[in-house]
Coordinates of C-alpha atoms in Angstrom, one line a residue:
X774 CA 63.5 -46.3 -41.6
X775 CA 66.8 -48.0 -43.0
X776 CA 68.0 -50.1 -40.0
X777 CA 71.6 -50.1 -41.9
X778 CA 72.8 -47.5 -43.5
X779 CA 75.9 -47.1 -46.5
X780 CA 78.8 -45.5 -45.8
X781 CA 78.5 -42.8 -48.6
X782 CA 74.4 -42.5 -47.0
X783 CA 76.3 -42.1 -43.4
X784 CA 78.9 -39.5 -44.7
X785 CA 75.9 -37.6 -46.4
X786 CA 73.6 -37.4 -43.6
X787 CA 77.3 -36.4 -40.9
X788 CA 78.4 -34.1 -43.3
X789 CA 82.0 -36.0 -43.2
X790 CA 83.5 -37.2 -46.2
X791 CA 83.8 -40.9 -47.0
X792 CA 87.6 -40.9 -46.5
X793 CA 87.1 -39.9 -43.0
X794 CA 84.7 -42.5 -42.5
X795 CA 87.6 -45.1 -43.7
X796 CA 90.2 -43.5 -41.4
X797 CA 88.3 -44.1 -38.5
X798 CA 87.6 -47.5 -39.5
X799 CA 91.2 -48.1 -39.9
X800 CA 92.1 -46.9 -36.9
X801 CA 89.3 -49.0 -34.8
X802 CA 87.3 -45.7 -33.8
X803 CA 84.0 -46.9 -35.5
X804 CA 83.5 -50.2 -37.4
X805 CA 80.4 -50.9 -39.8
X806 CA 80.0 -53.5 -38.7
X807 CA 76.9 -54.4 -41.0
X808 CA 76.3 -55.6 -44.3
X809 CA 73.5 -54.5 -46.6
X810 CA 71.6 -57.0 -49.0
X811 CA 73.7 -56.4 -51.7
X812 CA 77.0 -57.1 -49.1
X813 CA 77.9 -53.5 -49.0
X814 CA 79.5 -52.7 -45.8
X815 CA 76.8 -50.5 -43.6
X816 CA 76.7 -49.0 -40.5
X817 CA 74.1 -50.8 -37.7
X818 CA 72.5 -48.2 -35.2
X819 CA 74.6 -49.5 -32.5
X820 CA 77.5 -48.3 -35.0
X821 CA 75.8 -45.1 -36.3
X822 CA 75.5 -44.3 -32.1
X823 CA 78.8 -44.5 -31.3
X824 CA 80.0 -42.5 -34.8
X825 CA 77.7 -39.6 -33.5
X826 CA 79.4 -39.4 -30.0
X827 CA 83.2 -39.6 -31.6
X828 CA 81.8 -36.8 -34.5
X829 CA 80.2 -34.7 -31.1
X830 CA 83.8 -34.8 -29.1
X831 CA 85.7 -34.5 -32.3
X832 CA 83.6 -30.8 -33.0
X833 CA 84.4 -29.8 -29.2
X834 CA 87.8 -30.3 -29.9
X835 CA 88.9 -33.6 -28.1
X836 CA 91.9 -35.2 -30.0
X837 CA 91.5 -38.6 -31.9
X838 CA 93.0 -40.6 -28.8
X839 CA 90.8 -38.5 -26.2
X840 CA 87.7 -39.4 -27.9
X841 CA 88.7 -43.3 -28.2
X842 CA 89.1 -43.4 -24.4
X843 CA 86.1 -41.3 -24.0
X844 CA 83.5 -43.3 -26.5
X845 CA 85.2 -46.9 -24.8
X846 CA 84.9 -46.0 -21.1
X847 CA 82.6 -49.4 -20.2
X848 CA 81.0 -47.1 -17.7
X849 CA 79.5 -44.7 -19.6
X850 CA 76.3 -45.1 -21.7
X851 CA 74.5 -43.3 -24.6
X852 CA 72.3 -41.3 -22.1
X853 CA 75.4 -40.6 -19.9
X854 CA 77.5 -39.9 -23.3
X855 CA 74.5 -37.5 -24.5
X856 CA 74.6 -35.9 -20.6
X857 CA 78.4 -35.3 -20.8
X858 CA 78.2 -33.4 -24.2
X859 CA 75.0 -31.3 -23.8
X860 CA 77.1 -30.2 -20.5
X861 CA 80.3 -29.2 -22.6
X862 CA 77.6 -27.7 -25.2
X863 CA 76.4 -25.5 -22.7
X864 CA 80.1 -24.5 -21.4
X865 CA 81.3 -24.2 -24.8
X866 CA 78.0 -21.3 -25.2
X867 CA 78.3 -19.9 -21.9
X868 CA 82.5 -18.9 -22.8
X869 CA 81.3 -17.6 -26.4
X870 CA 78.8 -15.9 -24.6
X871 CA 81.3 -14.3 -22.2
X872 CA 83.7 -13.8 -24.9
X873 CA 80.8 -11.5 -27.1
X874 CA 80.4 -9.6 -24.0
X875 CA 84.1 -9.1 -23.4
X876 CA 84.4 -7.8 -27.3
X877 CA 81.1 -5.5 -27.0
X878 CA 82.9 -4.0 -23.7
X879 CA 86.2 -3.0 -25.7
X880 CA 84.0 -2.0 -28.6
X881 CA 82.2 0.2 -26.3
X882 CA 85.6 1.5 -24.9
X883 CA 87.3 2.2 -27.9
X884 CA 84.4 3.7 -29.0
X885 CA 85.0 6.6 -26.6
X886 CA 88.8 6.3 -27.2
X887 CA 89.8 4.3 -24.2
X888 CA 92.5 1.4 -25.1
X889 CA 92.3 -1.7 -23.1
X890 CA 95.4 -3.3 -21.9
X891 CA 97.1 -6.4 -23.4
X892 CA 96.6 -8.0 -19.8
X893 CA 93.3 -7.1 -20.1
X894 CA 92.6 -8.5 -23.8
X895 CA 93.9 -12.1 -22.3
X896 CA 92.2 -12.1 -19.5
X897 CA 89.0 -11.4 -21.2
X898 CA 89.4 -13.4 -24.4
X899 CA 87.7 -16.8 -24.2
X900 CA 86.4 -17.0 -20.6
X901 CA 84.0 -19.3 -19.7
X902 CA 81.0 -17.8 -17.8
X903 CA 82.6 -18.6 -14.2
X904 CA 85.7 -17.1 -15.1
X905 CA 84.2 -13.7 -16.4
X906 CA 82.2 -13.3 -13.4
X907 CA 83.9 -15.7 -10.6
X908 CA 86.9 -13.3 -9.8
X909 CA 83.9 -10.6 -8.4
X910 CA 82.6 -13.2 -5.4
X911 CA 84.8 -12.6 -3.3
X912 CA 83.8 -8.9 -2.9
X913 CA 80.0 -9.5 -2.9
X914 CA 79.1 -13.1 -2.6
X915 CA 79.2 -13.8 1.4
X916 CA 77.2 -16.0 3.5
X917 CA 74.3 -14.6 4.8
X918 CA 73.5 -15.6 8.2
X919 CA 70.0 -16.3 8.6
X920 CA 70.0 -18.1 4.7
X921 CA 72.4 -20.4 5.8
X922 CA 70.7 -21.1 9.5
X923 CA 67.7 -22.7 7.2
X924 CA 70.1 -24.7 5.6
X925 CA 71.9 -25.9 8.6
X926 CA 69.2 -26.5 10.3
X927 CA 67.4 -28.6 7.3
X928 CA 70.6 -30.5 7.1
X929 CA 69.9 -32.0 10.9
X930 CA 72.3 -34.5 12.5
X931 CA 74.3 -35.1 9.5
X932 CA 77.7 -35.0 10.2
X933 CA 79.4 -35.7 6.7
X934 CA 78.0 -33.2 4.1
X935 CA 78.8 -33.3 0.1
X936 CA 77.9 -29.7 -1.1
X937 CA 78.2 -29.7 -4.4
X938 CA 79.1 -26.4 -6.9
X939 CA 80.1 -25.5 -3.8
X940 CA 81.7 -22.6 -5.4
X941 CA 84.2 -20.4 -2.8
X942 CA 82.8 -22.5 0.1
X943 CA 79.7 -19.9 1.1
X944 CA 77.1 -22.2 3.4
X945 CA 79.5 -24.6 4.1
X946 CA 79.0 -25.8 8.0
X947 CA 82.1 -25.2 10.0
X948 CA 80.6 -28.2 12.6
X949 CA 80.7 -31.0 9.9
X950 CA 82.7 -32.9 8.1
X951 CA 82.3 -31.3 4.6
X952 CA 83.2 -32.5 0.7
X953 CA 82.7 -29.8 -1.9
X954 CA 82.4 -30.7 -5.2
X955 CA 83.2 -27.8 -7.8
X956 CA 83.6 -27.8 -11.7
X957 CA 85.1 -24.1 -12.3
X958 CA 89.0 -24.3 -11.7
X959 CA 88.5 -20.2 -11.1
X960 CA 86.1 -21.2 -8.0
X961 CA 87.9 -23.9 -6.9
X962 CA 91.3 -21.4 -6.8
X963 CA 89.1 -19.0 -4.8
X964 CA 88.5 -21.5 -1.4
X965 CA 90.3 -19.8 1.4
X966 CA 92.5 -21.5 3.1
X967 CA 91.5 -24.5 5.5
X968 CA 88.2 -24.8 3.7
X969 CA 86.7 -28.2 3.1
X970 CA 88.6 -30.6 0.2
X971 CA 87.2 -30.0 -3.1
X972 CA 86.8 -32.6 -5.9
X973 CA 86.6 -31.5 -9.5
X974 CA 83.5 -32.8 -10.9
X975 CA 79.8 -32.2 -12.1
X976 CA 76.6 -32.3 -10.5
X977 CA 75.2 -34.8 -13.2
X978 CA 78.2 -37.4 -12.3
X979 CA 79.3 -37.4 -9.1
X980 CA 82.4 -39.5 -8.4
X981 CA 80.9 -40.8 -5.5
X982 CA 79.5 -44.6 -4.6
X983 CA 75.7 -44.4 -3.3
X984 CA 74.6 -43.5 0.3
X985 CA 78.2 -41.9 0.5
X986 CA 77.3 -39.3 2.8
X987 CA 74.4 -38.3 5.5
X988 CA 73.7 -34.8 3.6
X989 CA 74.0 -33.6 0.3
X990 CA 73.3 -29.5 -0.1
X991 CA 73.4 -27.2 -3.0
X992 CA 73.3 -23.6 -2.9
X993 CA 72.9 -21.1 -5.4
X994 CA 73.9 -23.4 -8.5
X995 CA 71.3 -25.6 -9.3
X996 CA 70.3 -22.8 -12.5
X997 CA 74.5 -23.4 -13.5
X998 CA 74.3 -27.5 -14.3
X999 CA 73.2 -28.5 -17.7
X1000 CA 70.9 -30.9 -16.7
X1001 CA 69.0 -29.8 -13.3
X1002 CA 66.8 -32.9 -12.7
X1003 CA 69.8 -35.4 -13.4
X1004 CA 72.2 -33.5 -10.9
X1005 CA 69.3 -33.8 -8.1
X1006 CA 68.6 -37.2 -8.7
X1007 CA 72.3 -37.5 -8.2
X1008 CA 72.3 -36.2 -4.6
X1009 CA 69.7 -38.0 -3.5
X1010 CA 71.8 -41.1 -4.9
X1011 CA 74.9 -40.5 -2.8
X1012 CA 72.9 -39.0 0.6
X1013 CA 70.2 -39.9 2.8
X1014 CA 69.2 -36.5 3.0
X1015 CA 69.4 -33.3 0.4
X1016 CA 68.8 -29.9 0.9
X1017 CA 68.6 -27.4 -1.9
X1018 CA 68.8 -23.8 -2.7
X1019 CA 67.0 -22.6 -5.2
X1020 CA 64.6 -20.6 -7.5
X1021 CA 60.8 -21.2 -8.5
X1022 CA 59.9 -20.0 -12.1
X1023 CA 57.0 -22.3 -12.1
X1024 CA 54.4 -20.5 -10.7
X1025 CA 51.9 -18.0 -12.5
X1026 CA 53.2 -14.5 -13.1
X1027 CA 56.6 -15.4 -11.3
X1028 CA 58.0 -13.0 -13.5
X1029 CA 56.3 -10.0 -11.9
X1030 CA 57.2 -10.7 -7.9
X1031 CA 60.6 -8.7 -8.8
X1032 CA 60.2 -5.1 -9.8
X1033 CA 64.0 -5.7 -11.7
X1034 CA 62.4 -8.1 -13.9
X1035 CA 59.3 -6.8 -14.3
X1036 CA 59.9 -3.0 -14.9
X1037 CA 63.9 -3.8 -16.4
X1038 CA 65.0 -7.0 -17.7
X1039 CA 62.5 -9.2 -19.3
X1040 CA 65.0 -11.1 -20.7
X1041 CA 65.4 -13.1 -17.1
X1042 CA 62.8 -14.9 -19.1
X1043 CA 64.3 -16.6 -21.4
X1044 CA 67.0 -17.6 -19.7
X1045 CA 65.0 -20.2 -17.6
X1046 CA 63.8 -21.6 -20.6
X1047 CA 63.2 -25.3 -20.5
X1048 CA 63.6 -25.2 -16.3
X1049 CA 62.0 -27.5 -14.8
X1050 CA 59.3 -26.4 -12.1
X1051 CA 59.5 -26.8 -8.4
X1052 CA 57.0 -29.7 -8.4
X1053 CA 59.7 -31.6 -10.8
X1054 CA 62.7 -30.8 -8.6
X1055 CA 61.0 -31.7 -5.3
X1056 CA 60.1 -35.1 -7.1
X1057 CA 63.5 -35.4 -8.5
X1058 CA 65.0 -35.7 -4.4
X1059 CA 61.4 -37.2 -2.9
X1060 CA 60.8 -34.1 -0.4
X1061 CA 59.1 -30.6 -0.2
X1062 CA 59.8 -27.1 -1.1
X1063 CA 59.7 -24.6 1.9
X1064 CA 59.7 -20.6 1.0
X1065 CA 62.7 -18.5 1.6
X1066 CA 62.5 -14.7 2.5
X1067 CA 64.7 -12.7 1.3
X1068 CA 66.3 -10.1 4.4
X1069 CA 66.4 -6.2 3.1
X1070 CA 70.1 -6.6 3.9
X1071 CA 71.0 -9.9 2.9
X1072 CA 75.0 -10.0 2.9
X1073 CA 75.0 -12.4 -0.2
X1074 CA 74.6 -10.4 -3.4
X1075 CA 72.5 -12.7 -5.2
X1076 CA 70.2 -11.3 -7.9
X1077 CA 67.7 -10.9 -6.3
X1078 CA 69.7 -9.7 -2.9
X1079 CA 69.1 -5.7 -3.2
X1080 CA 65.6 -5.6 -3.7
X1081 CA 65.1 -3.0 -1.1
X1082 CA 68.8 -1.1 -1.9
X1083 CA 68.1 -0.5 -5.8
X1084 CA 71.1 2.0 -6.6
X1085 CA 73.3 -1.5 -6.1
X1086 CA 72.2 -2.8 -9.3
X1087 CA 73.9 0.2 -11.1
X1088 CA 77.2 -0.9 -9.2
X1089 CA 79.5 -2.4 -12.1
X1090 CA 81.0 -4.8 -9.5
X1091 CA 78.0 -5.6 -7.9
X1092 CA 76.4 -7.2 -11.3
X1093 CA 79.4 -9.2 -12.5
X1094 CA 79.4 -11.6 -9.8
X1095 CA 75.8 -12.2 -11.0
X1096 CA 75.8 -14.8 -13.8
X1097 CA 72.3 -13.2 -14.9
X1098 CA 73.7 -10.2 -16.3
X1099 CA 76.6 -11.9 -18.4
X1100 CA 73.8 -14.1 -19.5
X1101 CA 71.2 -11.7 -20.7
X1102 CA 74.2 -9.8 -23.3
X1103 CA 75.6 -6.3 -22.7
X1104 CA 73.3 -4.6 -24.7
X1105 CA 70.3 -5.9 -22.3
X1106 CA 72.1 -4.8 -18.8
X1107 CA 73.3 -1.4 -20.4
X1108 CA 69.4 -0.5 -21.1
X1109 CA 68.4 -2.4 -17.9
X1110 CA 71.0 -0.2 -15.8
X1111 CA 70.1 3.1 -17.8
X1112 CA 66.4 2.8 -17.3
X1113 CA 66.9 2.3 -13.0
X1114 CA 69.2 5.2 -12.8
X1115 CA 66.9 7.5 -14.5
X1116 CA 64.0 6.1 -12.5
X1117 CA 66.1 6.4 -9.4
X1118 CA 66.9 10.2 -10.3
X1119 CA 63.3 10.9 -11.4
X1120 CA 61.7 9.5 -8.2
X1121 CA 59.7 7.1 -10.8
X1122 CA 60.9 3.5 -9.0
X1123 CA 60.2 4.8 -5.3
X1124 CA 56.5 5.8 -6.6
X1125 CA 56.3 2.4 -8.4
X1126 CA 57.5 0.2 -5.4
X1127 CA 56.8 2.2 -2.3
X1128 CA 55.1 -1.1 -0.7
X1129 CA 58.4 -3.2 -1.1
X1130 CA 60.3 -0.5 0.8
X1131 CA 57.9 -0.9 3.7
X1132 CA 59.0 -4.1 3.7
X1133 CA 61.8 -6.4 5.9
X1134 CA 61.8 -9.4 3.5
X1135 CA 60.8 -10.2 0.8
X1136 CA 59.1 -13.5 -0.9
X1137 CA 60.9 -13.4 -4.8
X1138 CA 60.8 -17.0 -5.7
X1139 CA 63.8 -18.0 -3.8
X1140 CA 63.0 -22.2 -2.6
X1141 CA 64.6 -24.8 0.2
X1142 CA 63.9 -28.0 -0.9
X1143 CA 64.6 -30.8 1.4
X1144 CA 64.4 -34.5 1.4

């Protein structure tokens, strides 16, 4: 491999024209700082790194000065530089995602002659997945008692906790001196009043020195930051204990333990793609995994909340504060939803699942892991 490479080779292989490449010499954005054998000014791979992180914030849209401050910042690395932009990568798809879905919905309702309003084509246009589905959690997304006694139980004597994508404040201890950390300014606008300071920030980055607090919790959020492993690693930094919410997609046929993704939407699937397993986040904080049973009438409505009260999965309200089904498209959740309610009607899911309605809980994957 060339260990210094032309500027015409550079613009070539960046798909950016040579006069580009000048202007952000000119300007002191990226020098090549090399010479080749024939004393041709090249690029070094210190020089071709830092031209790929101004060229990755320049395509998300940061301005020229942004992305000087950004790829200068002494503090930040090429592993925390790649960190930060797979994060806004994954934003960036999660709001074109949610803006597909808002289109196919007016598509749909034009379709049968129904006009949206203009409030309603702002609102809708260009919303990041939080902000399609955030406004709903007020409504269905409550803290459910006997979830949130594991948690406060796991998080012991600690009396400052940092819960981080803390969200509207669900699980936060009322006995404890709490921190939430939240990224979505829709969430964050959402804490009722008196709740616990909230710091704008990710999991993968927390603005926080080490062994900054006794507990660090997260609930429910873990499958929202971009890079799972990094964010855990992350808690454990700034706590001395961690205690963590979550779902296990690591074990054989976890697909199956829920009759909405076995019989309805598949396409759970593949949006855990790449996740790591249990085993990996348990390492990631240095503790265990304990199992979490799911209550027949848990008052969180999580997706997997209404195992045992199906007909709630064909309430329009009830799924949009569910990032799952803005995830899997609109044209997944319409068939999903069709297929229960004609399954409902026809008897056909109470045949299928008669043992889950004999039960009072459930085991569906959901995980505490503590450290």
């Amino acid at each position: 491999m060339e260990e210094h490479l032309t500027v015409g080779r550079v613009a070539e292989l960046a798909g950016v024209s040579v006069r580009t490449l000048h202007h952000y010499d000119e300007i002191g954005l990226v020098h090549p700082s090399a010479r080749t054998a024939s004393g041709y000014r090249a690029y070094s791979p210190n020089d071709v790194e830092r031209l790929r992180e101004v060229l990755a914030y320049r395509r998300l849209g940061f301005g020229l000065r942004e992305v000087a401050d950004l790829v200068d910042d002494p503090a930040t690395d090429a592993v925390a530089h790649l960190s930060r932009l797979r994060g806004l990568l994954v934003q960036q798809r999660d709001r074109a995602a949610a803006t597909v879905t808002a289109i196919d919905r007016e598509l749909t309702a034009r379709a049968r002659g129904i006009r949206t309003t203009p409030e309603e084509q702002l609102k809708a246009f260009g919303a990041r997945l939080y902000e399609a589905i955030g406004s709903a959690y007020p409504a269905t997304r409550r803290t459910e008692p006997r979830i949130a006694a594991r948690i406060w139980e796991a998080l012991g004597d600690a009396r400052t906790v940092l819960n981080v994508g803390a969200g509207t404040g669900s699980y936060e201890p009322l006995d404890r001196e709490v921190t939430a950390v939240e990224p979505s300014a829709v969430m964050r606008a959402q804490r009722p009043a008196g709740a616990a300071p909230c710091v704008a920030a990710s999991a993968e980055c927390l603005p926080f020195a080490d062994q900054s607090f006794d507990a660090a919790m997260a609930v429910s959020t873990v499958h929202h930051w971009p890079d799972p492993i990094a964010g855990l690693r992350e808690l454990k930094r700034v706590a001395r204990r961690v205690v963590v919410f979550t779902y296990d997609a690591s074990t054989t046929g976890w697909l199956q333990r829920f009759w909405l993704t076995r019989d309805y939407l598949p396409e759970f699937a593949d949006l855990l793609v790449g996740w790591p397993s249990l085993a990996d986040m348990t390492r990631a904080i240095g503790g265990h995994a304990e199992p979490v049973l799911i209550p027949w009438d848990c008052a969180d409505g999580f997706f997997e909340a209404h195992w045992r009260r199906p007909e709630a999965y064909l309430d329009e309200h009830v799924r949009r504060a569910v990032s799952v089904w803005t995830r899997v498209g609109p044209q997944a959740e319409q068939r999903a939803v069709n297929m229960l309610r004609d399954d409902l009607s026809s008897g056909r899911w109470a045949e299928r699942n008669r043992d889950f309605v004999a039960l009072d809980t459930a085991e569906l994957g959901l995980r505490l892991l503590v450290a």
